[in-house]
Short mmCIF file of C-alpha atoms in Angstrom, two decimals:
data_model
loop_
_atom_site.label_atom_id
_atom_site.label_comp_id
_atom_site.label_asym_id
_atom_site.label_seq_id
_atom_site.Cartn_x
_atom_site.Cartn_y
_atom_site.Cartn_z
CA UNK A 172 51.71 62.87 64.30
CA UNK A 173 49.63 60.86 67.27
CA UNK A 174 48.53 62.49 70.47
CA UNK A 175 47.03 59.48 71.79
CA UNK A 176 49.14 57.19 74.23
CA UNK A 177 51.03 54.49 72.53
CA UNK A 178 50.86 51.28 74.28
CA UNK A 179 54.34 50.15 74.02
CA UNK A 180 55.90 53.47 75.03
CA UNK A 181 56.90 53.90 78.59
CA UNK A 182 54.32 55.15 81.10
CA UNK A 183 56.30 57.94 82.22
CA UNK A 184 59.70 59.50 81.10
CA UNK A 185 62.41 61.83 81.98
CA UNK A 186 63.35 63.84 79.12
CA UNK A 187 66.52 66.06 78.88
CA UNK A 188 66.53 68.64 76.41
CA UNK A 189 69.89 70.25 75.18
CA UNK A 190 68.79 73.60 73.66
CA UNK A 191 72.18 74.63 72.75
CA UNK A 192 73.49 71.26 71.97
CA UNK A 193 76.64 70.55 73.03
CA UNK A 194 77.77 74.26 73.15
CA UNK A 195 78.95 75.64 76.33
CA UNK A 196 81.09 78.43 77.75
CA UNK A 197 83.23 76.49 79.42
CA UNK A 198 85.80 73.93 78.54
CA UNK A 199 85.75 71.12 81.22
CA UNK A 200 88.61 68.90 80.42
CA UNK A 201 86.34 65.40 81.15
CA UNK A 202 83.45 66.84 79.19
CA UNK A 203 83.22 64.61 76.44
CA UNK A 204 79.92 65.61 75.55
CA UNK A 205 81.78 68.81 73.87
CA UNK A 206 82.80 66.48 71.11
CA UNK A 207 79.16 65.94 70.25
CA UNK A 208 79.15 69.41 68.13
CA UNK A 209 80.46 67.18 65.65
CA UNK A 210 77.57 65.43 64.90
CA UNK A 211 76.31 68.70 63.62
CA UNK A 212 79.09 70.42 61.63
CA UNK A 213 77.97 74.20 60.77
CA UNK A 214 75.12 74.27 62.43
CA UNK A 215 74.01 77.38 65.03
CA UNK A 216 73.38 75.28 68.06
CA UNK A 217 69.96 76.98 69.06
CA UNK A 218 66.76 75.51 69.72
CA UNK A 219 63.94 77.39 67.49
CA UNK A 220 60.36 78.24 68.36
CA UNK A 221 59.04 74.88 66.18
CA UNK A 222 61.36 72.54 68.26
CA UNK A 223 60.66 74.37 71.64
CA UNK A 224 56.73 73.94 71.24
CA UNK A 225 56.85 70.46 70.09
CA UNK A 226 59.28 69.53 72.86
CA UNK A 227 56.99 71.09 75.77
CA UNK A 228 53.94 69.94 74.14
CA UNK A 229 54.61 66.23 73.35
CA UNK A 230 56.68 65.80 76.79
CA UNK A 231 53.34 66.71 78.44
CA UNK A 232 51.39 64.43 76.16
CA UNK A 233 53.74 61.66 76.59
CA UNK A 234 53.14 61.49 80.32
CA UNK A 235 50.73 58.90 82.01
CA UNK A 236 51.64 60.36 85.48
CA UNK A 237 50.42 63.51 87.27
CA UNK A 238 53.71 65.35 88.26
CA UNK A 239 55.46 66.20 84.72
CA UNK A 240 59.19 67.56 84.28
CA UNK A 241 60.47 69.90 81.93
CA UNK A 242 64.15 69.64 82.31
CA UNK A 243 66.85 71.39 80.71
CA UNK A 244 70.80 70.47 80.29
CA UNK A 245 73.65 71.43 77.93
CA UNK A 246 76.11 72.05 76.75
CA UNK A 247 75.07 75.02 78.73
CA UNK A 248 71.21 75.94 78.48
CA UNK A 249 71.68 79.42 79.97
CA UNK A 250 73.51 80.28 76.75
CA UNK A 251 69.79 80.55 75.25
CA UNK A 252 69.05 83.31 77.49
CA UNK A 253 66.38 83.66 80.43
CA UNK A 254 63.64 84.69 77.84
CA UNK A 255 64.00 81.47 76.02
CA UNK A 256 63.36 79.51 79.02
CA UNK A 257 60.72 81.60 80.33
CA UNK A 258 59.10 80.76 76.79
CA UNK A 259 59.05 77.23 77.51
CA UNK A 260 57.23 77.83 81.17
CA UNK A 261 54.57 79.65 79.43
CA UNK A 262 53.97 76.84 76.90
CA UNK A 263 54.10 74.34 79.63
CA UNK A 264 51.47 76.10 81.53
CA UNK A 265 49.31 76.33 78.28
CA UNK A 266 49.45 72.70 77.39
CA UNK A 267 49.22 71.49 80.90
CA UNK A 268 45.88 69.22 81.21
CA UNK A 269 43.73 70.28 84.29
CA UNK A 270 44.62 67.75 87.46
CA UNK A 271 48.44 67.64 86.40
CA UNK A 272 51.29 69.54 88.07
CA UNK A 273 54.39 70.67 86.26
CA UNK A 274 57.95 70.92 87.43
CA UNK A 275 60.92 72.48 86.07
CA UNK A 276 64.74 71.82 86.21
CA UNK A 277 67.92 72.96 84.88
CA UNK A 278 71.63 71.72 84.94
CA UNK A 279 74.06 74.62 84.76
CA UNK A 280 78.11 75.44 85.40
CA UNK A 281 76.21 78.82 87.01
CA UNK A 282 78.84 81.30 85.25
CA UNK A 283 76.07 83.15 83.46
CA UNK A 284 73.69 83.53 85.97
CA UNK A 285 72.80 86.90 87.40
CA UNK A 286 69.74 88.46 89.38
CA UNK A 287 67.46 88.46 86.35
CA UNK A 288 68.35 84.75 86.05
CA UNK A 289 67.93 83.78 89.74
CA UNK A 290 64.66 85.79 90.35
CA UNK A 291 63.04 84.24 87.15
CA UNK A 292 64.35 80.69 88.64
CA UNK A 293 62.71 81.20 92.03
CA UNK A 294 59.35 82.58 90.83
CA UNK A 295 58.92 79.57 88.67
CA UNK A 296 59.92 77.02 91.26
CA UNK A 297 62.94 75.95 89.19
CA UNK A 298 64.93 72.84 90.97
CA UNK A 299 68.79 73.96 89.60
CA UNK A 300 71.67 71.50 89.39
CA UNK A 301 74.82 73.16 89.73
CA UNK A 302 78.21 71.69 88.90
CA UNK A 303 80.76 71.76 91.65
CA UNK A 304 83.34 69.43 92.06
CA UNK A 305 84.60 70.31 95.70
CA UNK A 306 87.14 72.71 97.34
CA UNK A 307 88.09 75.04 94.83
CA UNK A 308 91.51 73.33 93.90
CA UNK A 309 89.68 69.86 93.37
CA UNK A 310 86.82 71.96 91.10
CA UNK A 311 89.54 73.94 89.11
CA UNK A 312 91.68 70.89 88.28
CA UNK A 313 89.45 70.11 85.31
CA UNK A 314 86.30 72.68 85.24
CA UNK A 315 88.05 75.34 83.37
CA UNK A 316 86.95 77.97 80.92
CA UNK A 317 88.07 79.01 77.08
CA UNK A 318 91.46 80.49 78.62
CA UNK A 319 91.98 77.35 80.78
CA UNK A 320 91.18 79.42 83.88
CA UNK A 321 89.51 77.83 86.94
CA UNK A 322 86.06 78.26 87.65
CA UNK A 323 85.48 77.86 91.16
CA UNK A 324 85.26 81.46 92.26
CA UNK A 325 82.50 82.34 89.53
CA UNK A 326 80.43 78.89 90.32
CA UNK A 327 80.54 80.03 94.11
CA UNK A 328 79.43 83.32 93.37
CA UNK A 329 76.53 81.70 91.51
CA UNK A 330 75.79 79.59 94.39
CA UNK A 331 75.54 82.26 96.67
CA UNK A 332 73.05 84.28 94.36
CA UNK A 333 70.94 81.14 93.90
CA UNK A 334 70.83 80.70 97.94
CA UNK A 335 70.07 84.60 98.26
CA UNK A 336 67.03 84.35 95.74
CA UNK A 337 66.02 81.15 97.71
CA UNK A 338 66.25 78.93 94.29
CA UNK A 339 66.24 75.09 95.13
CA UNK A 340 69.83 73.80 94.45
CA UNK A 341 71.26 70.37 94.05
CA UNK A 342 75.14 70.31 93.77
CA UNK A 343 76.45 67.94 91.12
CA UNK A 344 79.83 66.62 91.69
CA UNK A 345 82.11 64.30 89.32
CA UNK A 346 84.19 62.15 91.28
CA UNK A 347 87.42 62.15 89.32
CA UNK A 348 91.29 61.56 89.49
CA UNK A 349 91.38 65.11 91.14
CA UNK A 350 89.13 64.42 94.08
CA UNK A 351 88.81 60.64 94.18
CA UNK A 352 91.17 60.41 97.10
CA UNK A 353 89.25 62.88 99.38
CA UNK A 354 85.77 62.03 99.95
CA UNK A 355 85.34 63.19 103.29
CA UNK A 356 87.11 66.52 102.70
CA UNK A 357 84.83 66.78 99.61
CA UNK A 358 81.45 65.88 101.76
CA UNK A 359 82.49 68.25 104.49
CA UNK A 360 83.13 70.99 102.25
CA UNK A 361 79.49 70.75 100.62
CA UNK A 362 77.86 70.23 104.04
CA UNK A 363 80.05 72.67 106.13
CA UNK A 364 81.26 75.18 104.07
CA UNK A 365 78.24 75.57 101.39
CA UNK A 366 75.48 74.33 103.65
CA UNK A 367 74.27 72.31 100.78
CA UNK A 368 71.58 69.53 101.50
CA UNK A 369 71.27 67.96 98.27
CA UNK A 370 74.07 66.15 96.57
CA UNK A 371 74.70 64.23 93.58
CA UNK A 372 77.88 62.49 93.10
CA UNK A 373 78.59 61.40 89.26
CA UNK A 374 81.69 59.10 88.44
CA UNK A 375 83.81 60.16 85.61
CA UNK A 376 84.33 57.37 83.04
CA UNK A 377 85.80 58.36 79.84
CA UNK A 378 86.10 55.34 77.49
CA UNK A 379 88.90 55.23 74.82
CA UNK A 380 90.83 52.66 72.81
CA UNK A 381 94.66 52.27 71.73
CA UNK A 382 93.86 54.64 68.96
CA UNK A 383 91.94 57.65 70.88
CA UNK A 384 93.73 57.51 74.21
CA UNK A 385 96.27 59.65 73.81
CA UNK A 386 94.33 62.62 72.11
CA UNK A 387 91.42 61.63 74.57
CA UNK A 388 93.79 62.19 77.47
CA UNK A 389 94.23 65.79 76.27
CA UNK A 390 90.36 66.71 76.49
CA UNK A 391 87.48 67.38 74.41
CA UNK A 392 87.63 71.13 73.77
CA UNK A 393 86.88 72.52 70.43
CA UNK A 394 89.27 73.23 67.73
CA UNK A 395 91.55 70.49 69.21
CA UNK A 396 93.30 68.95 66.46
CA UNK A 397 92.55 65.46 65.63
CA UNK A 398 89.62 65.48 68.01
CA UNK A 399 87.26 62.37 67.64
CA UNK A 400 83.52 62.24 68.31
CA UNK A 401 83.22 60.50 71.72
CA UNK A 402 81.44 57.10 71.11
CA UNK A 403 81.27 54.34 73.81
CA UNK A 404 83.83 52.04 72.38
CA UNK A 405 87.22 51.05 73.74
CA UNK A 406 88.08 49.07 76.93
CA UNK A 407 90.76 51.94 78.37
CA UNK A 408 89.92 54.97 80.28
CA UNK A 409 91.41 58.44 80.57
CA UNK A 410 94.01 59.46 82.83
CA UNK A 411 90.89 61.68 84.69
CA UNK A 412 88.48 58.87 85.15
CA UNK A 413 87.87 57.71 88.38
CA UNK A 414 89.33 54.28 89.47
CA UNK A 415 86.57 51.41 90.28
CA UNK A 416 88.41 50.72 93.92
CA UNK A 417 88.40 54.30 94.29
CA UNK A 418 85.07 54.88 93.47
CA UNK A 419 83.62 52.43 95.98
CA UNK A 420 85.93 53.63 98.66
CA UNK A 421 84.76 57.38 97.94
CA UNK A 422 81.23 56.55 98.48
CA UNK A 423 81.58 54.21 101.58
CA UNK A 424 83.90 56.91 103.17
CA UNK A 425 80.64 59.72 102.35
CA UNK A 426 78.18 57.13 103.51
CA UNK A 427 79.65 56.33 107.05
CA UNK A 428 80.28 60.34 107.55
CA UNK A 429 76.70 60.60 106.47
CA UNK A 430 74.83 57.85 108.23
CA UNK A 431 76.44 58.75 111.53
CA UNK A 432 75.75 62.71 111.31
CA UNK A 433 73.39 63.65 108.42
CA UNK A 434 70.64 61.27 107.96
CA UNK A 435 67.33 63.76 107.44
CA UNK A 436 69.34 66.84 106.78
CA UNK A 437 71.61 65.97 104.10
CA UNK A 438 70.30 64.00 101.13
CA UNK A 439 72.54 62.15 98.93
CA UNK A 440 71.51 60.70 95.88
CA UNK A 441 72.76 57.31 95.87
CA UNK A 442 71.96 56.67 99.49
CA UNK A 443 68.43 57.31 99.00
CA UNK A 444 68.49 55.18 95.92
CA UNK A 445 69.91 52.42 97.88
CA UNK A 446 67.29 52.72 100.86
CA UNK A 447 64.54 52.57 98.09
CA UNK A 448 66.21 49.50 96.74
CA UNK A 449 66.46 47.83 100.30
CA UNK A 450 62.60 48.66 100.82
CA UNK A 451 61.61 46.61 97.78
CA UNK A 452 60.70 49.39 95.78
CA UNK A 453 62.65 49.17 92.60
CA UNK A 454 65.19 51.76 91.98
CA UNK A 455 64.87 55.50 91.94
CA UNK A 456 67.63 56.11 89.65
CA UNK A 457 67.70 55.14 86.00
CA UNK A 458 71.40 53.84 86.35
CA UNK A 459 70.31 51.14 88.73
CA UNK A 460 66.90 50.16 87.17
CA UNK A 461 66.82 46.58 85.60
CA UNK A 462 66.13 47.84 82.27
CA UNK A 463 66.11 51.64 80.76
CA UNK A 464 64.81 53.67 78.02
CA UNK A 465 62.82 56.11 79.58
CA UNK A 466 65.32 58.60 80.00
CA UNK A 467 66.08 59.86 76.39
CA UNK A 468 67.57 62.90 75.34
CA UNK A 469 66.63 65.66 73.00
CA UNK A 470 69.02 67.64 70.89
CA UNK A 471 68.71 71.49 69.91
CA UNK A 472 67.26 70.19 66.46
CA UNK A 473 64.72 68.09 67.47
CA UNK A 474 66.64 64.69 67.02
CA UNK A 475 66.09 62.47 69.90
CA UNK A 476 68.27 59.94 70.92
CA UNK A 477 68.16 56.75 73.44
CA UNK A 478 69.80 58.19 76.23
CA UNK A 479 71.79 61.09 77.31
CA UNK A 480 75.15 59.09 77.43
CA UNK A 481 74.42 57.56 73.86
CA UNK A 482 74.01 60.64 71.95
CA UNK A 483 75.59 58.73 68.79
CA UNK A 484 74.41 58.13 65.38
CA UNK A 485 73.43 54.42 65.96
CA UNK A 486 70.98 55.38 68.92
CA UNK A 487 69.34 58.23 67.04
CA UNK A 488 65.60 57.69 67.25
CA UNK A 489 64.11 60.28 64.86
CA UNK A 490 63.13 63.67 64.91
CA UNK A 491 60.18 65.22 67.23
CA UNK A 492 59.25 67.70 64.47
CA UNK A 493 58.62 64.61 62.23
CA UNK A 494 57.68 61.98 64.39
CA UNK A 495 56.06 62.19 67.73
CA UNK A 496 58.34 61.56 70.67
CA UNK A 497 55.73 58.70 72.03
CA UNK A 498 55.83 56.78 68.51
CA UNK A 499 59.93 57.27 68.62
CA UNK A 500 60.13 55.73 72.19
CA UNK A 501 57.77 52.80 71.09
CA UNK A 502 59.82 51.54 68.44
CA UNK A 503 61.78 47.98 68.69
CA UNK A 504 64.98 50.01 68.28
CA UNK A 505 64.15 51.87 71.77
CA UNK A 506 62.79 48.33 73.08
CA UNK A 507 65.99 46.61 72.30
CA UNK A 508 67.86 49.46 73.93
CA UNK A 509 66.36 49.31 77.20
CA UNK A 510 65.81 45.61 77.63
CA UNK A 511 69.48 45.03 76.60
CA UNK A 512 70.49 46.23 80.02
CA UNK A 513 68.79 43.17 81.55
CA UNK A 514 69.15 40.83 78.89
CA UNK A 515 73.14 41.26 78.03
CA UNK A 516 74.19 40.78 82.04
CA UNK A 517 77.11 38.53 82.48
CA UNK A 518 76.59 35.49 84.53
CA UNK A 519 78.90 37.33 87.31
CA UNK A 520 76.20 40.01 87.63
CA UNK A 521 73.28 37.20 87.59
CA UNK A 522 75.19 35.27 90.51
CA UNK A 523 75.79 38.37 92.48
CA UNK A 524 74.24 39.18 95.48
CA UNK A 525 73.83 42.84 95.46
CA UNK A 526 72.45 42.54 91.86
CA UNK A 527 68.81 43.74 93.02
CA UNK A 528 70.70 47.16 93.69
CA UNK A 529 72.61 47.40 91.10
CA UNK A 530 71.39 45.66 87.96
CA UNK A 531 74.89 46.15 86.22
CA UNK A 532 74.83 49.98 86.55
CA UNK A 533 74.44 51.83 83.36
CA UNK A 534 75.31 49.84 80.00
CA UNK A 535 77.98 52.87 78.99
CA UNK A 536 80.27 51.42 81.48
CA UNK A 537 80.00 47.81 80.82
CA UNK A 538 83.21 47.51 78.89
CA UNK A 539 85.38 44.99 80.95
CA UNK A 540 85.52 41.13 81.61
CA UNK A 541 84.21 39.19 84.38
CA UNK A 542 86.91 37.21 86.41
CA UNK A 543 85.90 34.22 84.20
CA UNK A 544 86.52 36.12 80.89
CA UNK A 545 82.72 36.75 80.06
CA UNK A 546 82.65 40.17 78.52
CA UNK A 547 80.11 42.82 79.53
CA UNK A 548 81.04 43.56 83.21
CA UNK A 549 80.63 47.14 84.52
CA UNK A 550 84.22 48.96 84.47
CA UNK A 551 82.99 50.21 88.29
CA UNK A 552 81.86 46.78 89.32
CA UNK A 553 84.28 46.50 92.11
CA UNK A 554 83.52 50.02 93.44
CA UNK A 555 79.60 49.18 93.15
CA UNK A 556 79.91 45.81 94.94
CA UNK A 557 82.33 46.96 97.81
CA UNK A 558 79.75 49.98 98.32
CA UNK A 559 76.54 47.96 98.56
CA UNK A 560 78.14 45.14 100.79
CA UNK A 561 79.49 48.12 103.04
CA UNK A 562 76.30 49.47 103.64
CA UNK A 563 74.15 46.77 104.06
CA UNK A 564 73.73 46.67 107.59
CA UNK A 565 73.00 50.42 108.37
CA UNK A 566 70.60 50.40 105.07
CA UNK A 567 68.94 47.15 106.70
CA UNK A 568 68.41 48.95 109.75
CA UNK A 569 66.95 52.20 108.27
CA UNK A 570 64.60 50.05 105.99
CA UNK A 571 63.35 48.19 109.24
CA UNK A 572 63.10 51.26 111.01
CA UNK A 573 60.86 52.93 108.12
CA UNK A 574 58.51 49.79 107.84
CA UNK A 575 57.72 49.87 111.82
CA UNK A 576 56.91 53.53 111.15
CA UNK A 577 59.65 55.34 112.45
CA UNK A 578 62.07 58.07 110.64
CA UNK A 579 65.13 57.18 109.02
CA UNK A 580 67.25 59.54 111.40
CA UNK A 581 66.90 57.04 114.07
CA UNK A 582 69.52 55.08 112.83
CA UNK A 583 72.06 57.59 113.91
CA UNK A 584 71.10 56.69 117.58
CA UNK A 585 71.34 53.15 117.04
CA UNK A 586 74.74 53.38 115.22
CA UNK A 587 76.13 55.80 117.90
CA UNK A 588 75.11 53.33 120.75
CA UNK A 589 77.02 50.41 118.91
CA UNK A 590 80.17 52.42 118.18
CA UNK A 591 80.29 53.23 122.00
CA UNK A 592 80.57 50.00 122.95
CA UNK A 593 82.66 48.90 119.74
CA UNK A 594 85.29 51.68 120.80
CA UNK A 595 85.39 51.35 124.61
CA UNK A 596 88.85 51.32 125.63
CA UNK A 597 90.40 52.62 122.56
CA UNK A 598 93.23 55.06 122.72
CA UNK A 599 93.09 57.87 120.49
CA UNK A 600 96.80 56.63 119.03
CA UNK A 601 95.61 52.95 118.85
CA UNK A 602 94.66 51.61 115.30
CA UNK A 603 91.04 52.17 114.37
CA UNK A 604 89.02 48.79 115.32
CA UNK A 605 87.26 49.67 112.07
CA UNK A 606 90.28 48.44 110.19
CA UNK A 607 90.86 51.58 108.05
CA UNK A 608 94.44 51.53 109.04
CA UNK A 609 94.41 55.03 110.50
CA UNK A 610 94.77 55.84 114.18
CA UNK A 611 91.60 56.17 115.98
CA UNK A 612 91.70 59.81 116.39
CA UNK A 613 91.75 60.18 113.00
CA UNK A 614 88.99 57.96 112.04
CA UNK A 615 85.86 56.98 114.44
CA UNK A 616 86.72 59.15 117.14
#
């Protein structure tokens, strides 16, 4: 297998590895990845030492950048035990060339973390993405265990444990039918109750067809009779999926709260990515990049797939125990996959004034038709278009501040002064001038 750079491979990749495959100790109703165990019937779903070594070594060899990340995801990666992840750290330091640095990350539901885990994560500088879907009632709507019990108590205990050990934590919050209409409540819960300062919001979009919708609405847990393998097909969505308009309203409401109060103190991935786009620096998120293909996913047995959202037979590139991942990522199959994001945009997207910030978002969500009937429009288009249009003025202000050498939080003073002038003479019970339809006292007051 090659260890030399392959010219047509991406210069940098962000590879997510799933050491236990789709196996998880929870049964989150919306987690379609649970169905991916159907790809490997009878498997033990545990990454062996040979695959672990190949993953770590090849990931390091595949990077033409100085900062390399070893990232674990699931399923639930903590099912492998702390000693397995400890071996990955030892291997990474063994293979890391001089002059380069290594970072480690892990996404987890948190329910298996204890003091030993958290001490290890802290000592090795792990960034932990912890799944929390908002206040307990919203979190427990879909994030349940094998006995269908809510998990909020266990997850919050894990969060406190991580903070006690001073582990860097990102909150990963899916936006779904249970919390989509409560954006400010969700945001303030994270900010005020949990003291979280790094947030990622993830829209739940579960595709289905007329044939699969009924069983899909019941969830993706193992043992469910007739459970299909989830694939990116069908133009319908489950009842848990976020609505397109609701997704836009959610992002707009959180942004309005953040941009007036928390710039520089709370970091929201979508807002950081928008600022980078308005600065003309490309995209900080793969879903908003013009092309894709540099964020593959590795299954427990070494199978490499085009993307975390496309773990499907037709998007399997090969196995890293047989072919170096550099060669797999340089294949015409992967180039076609990555360039298709740009080349298959409908004209409605090509003519859109916010395409520079969106680029049609992730191809997995492109399953509706444009207003003129052209296929391939993103299901969330309405929401993204509303969001990017809504934030245009304050994000432009922030970008201008940075260009002239200022700091981003200065935008809060500018907006506060504008708001004071805008709301002069408005009574507490008057309609808010922003057009929300709410009374002023419940909105911008």
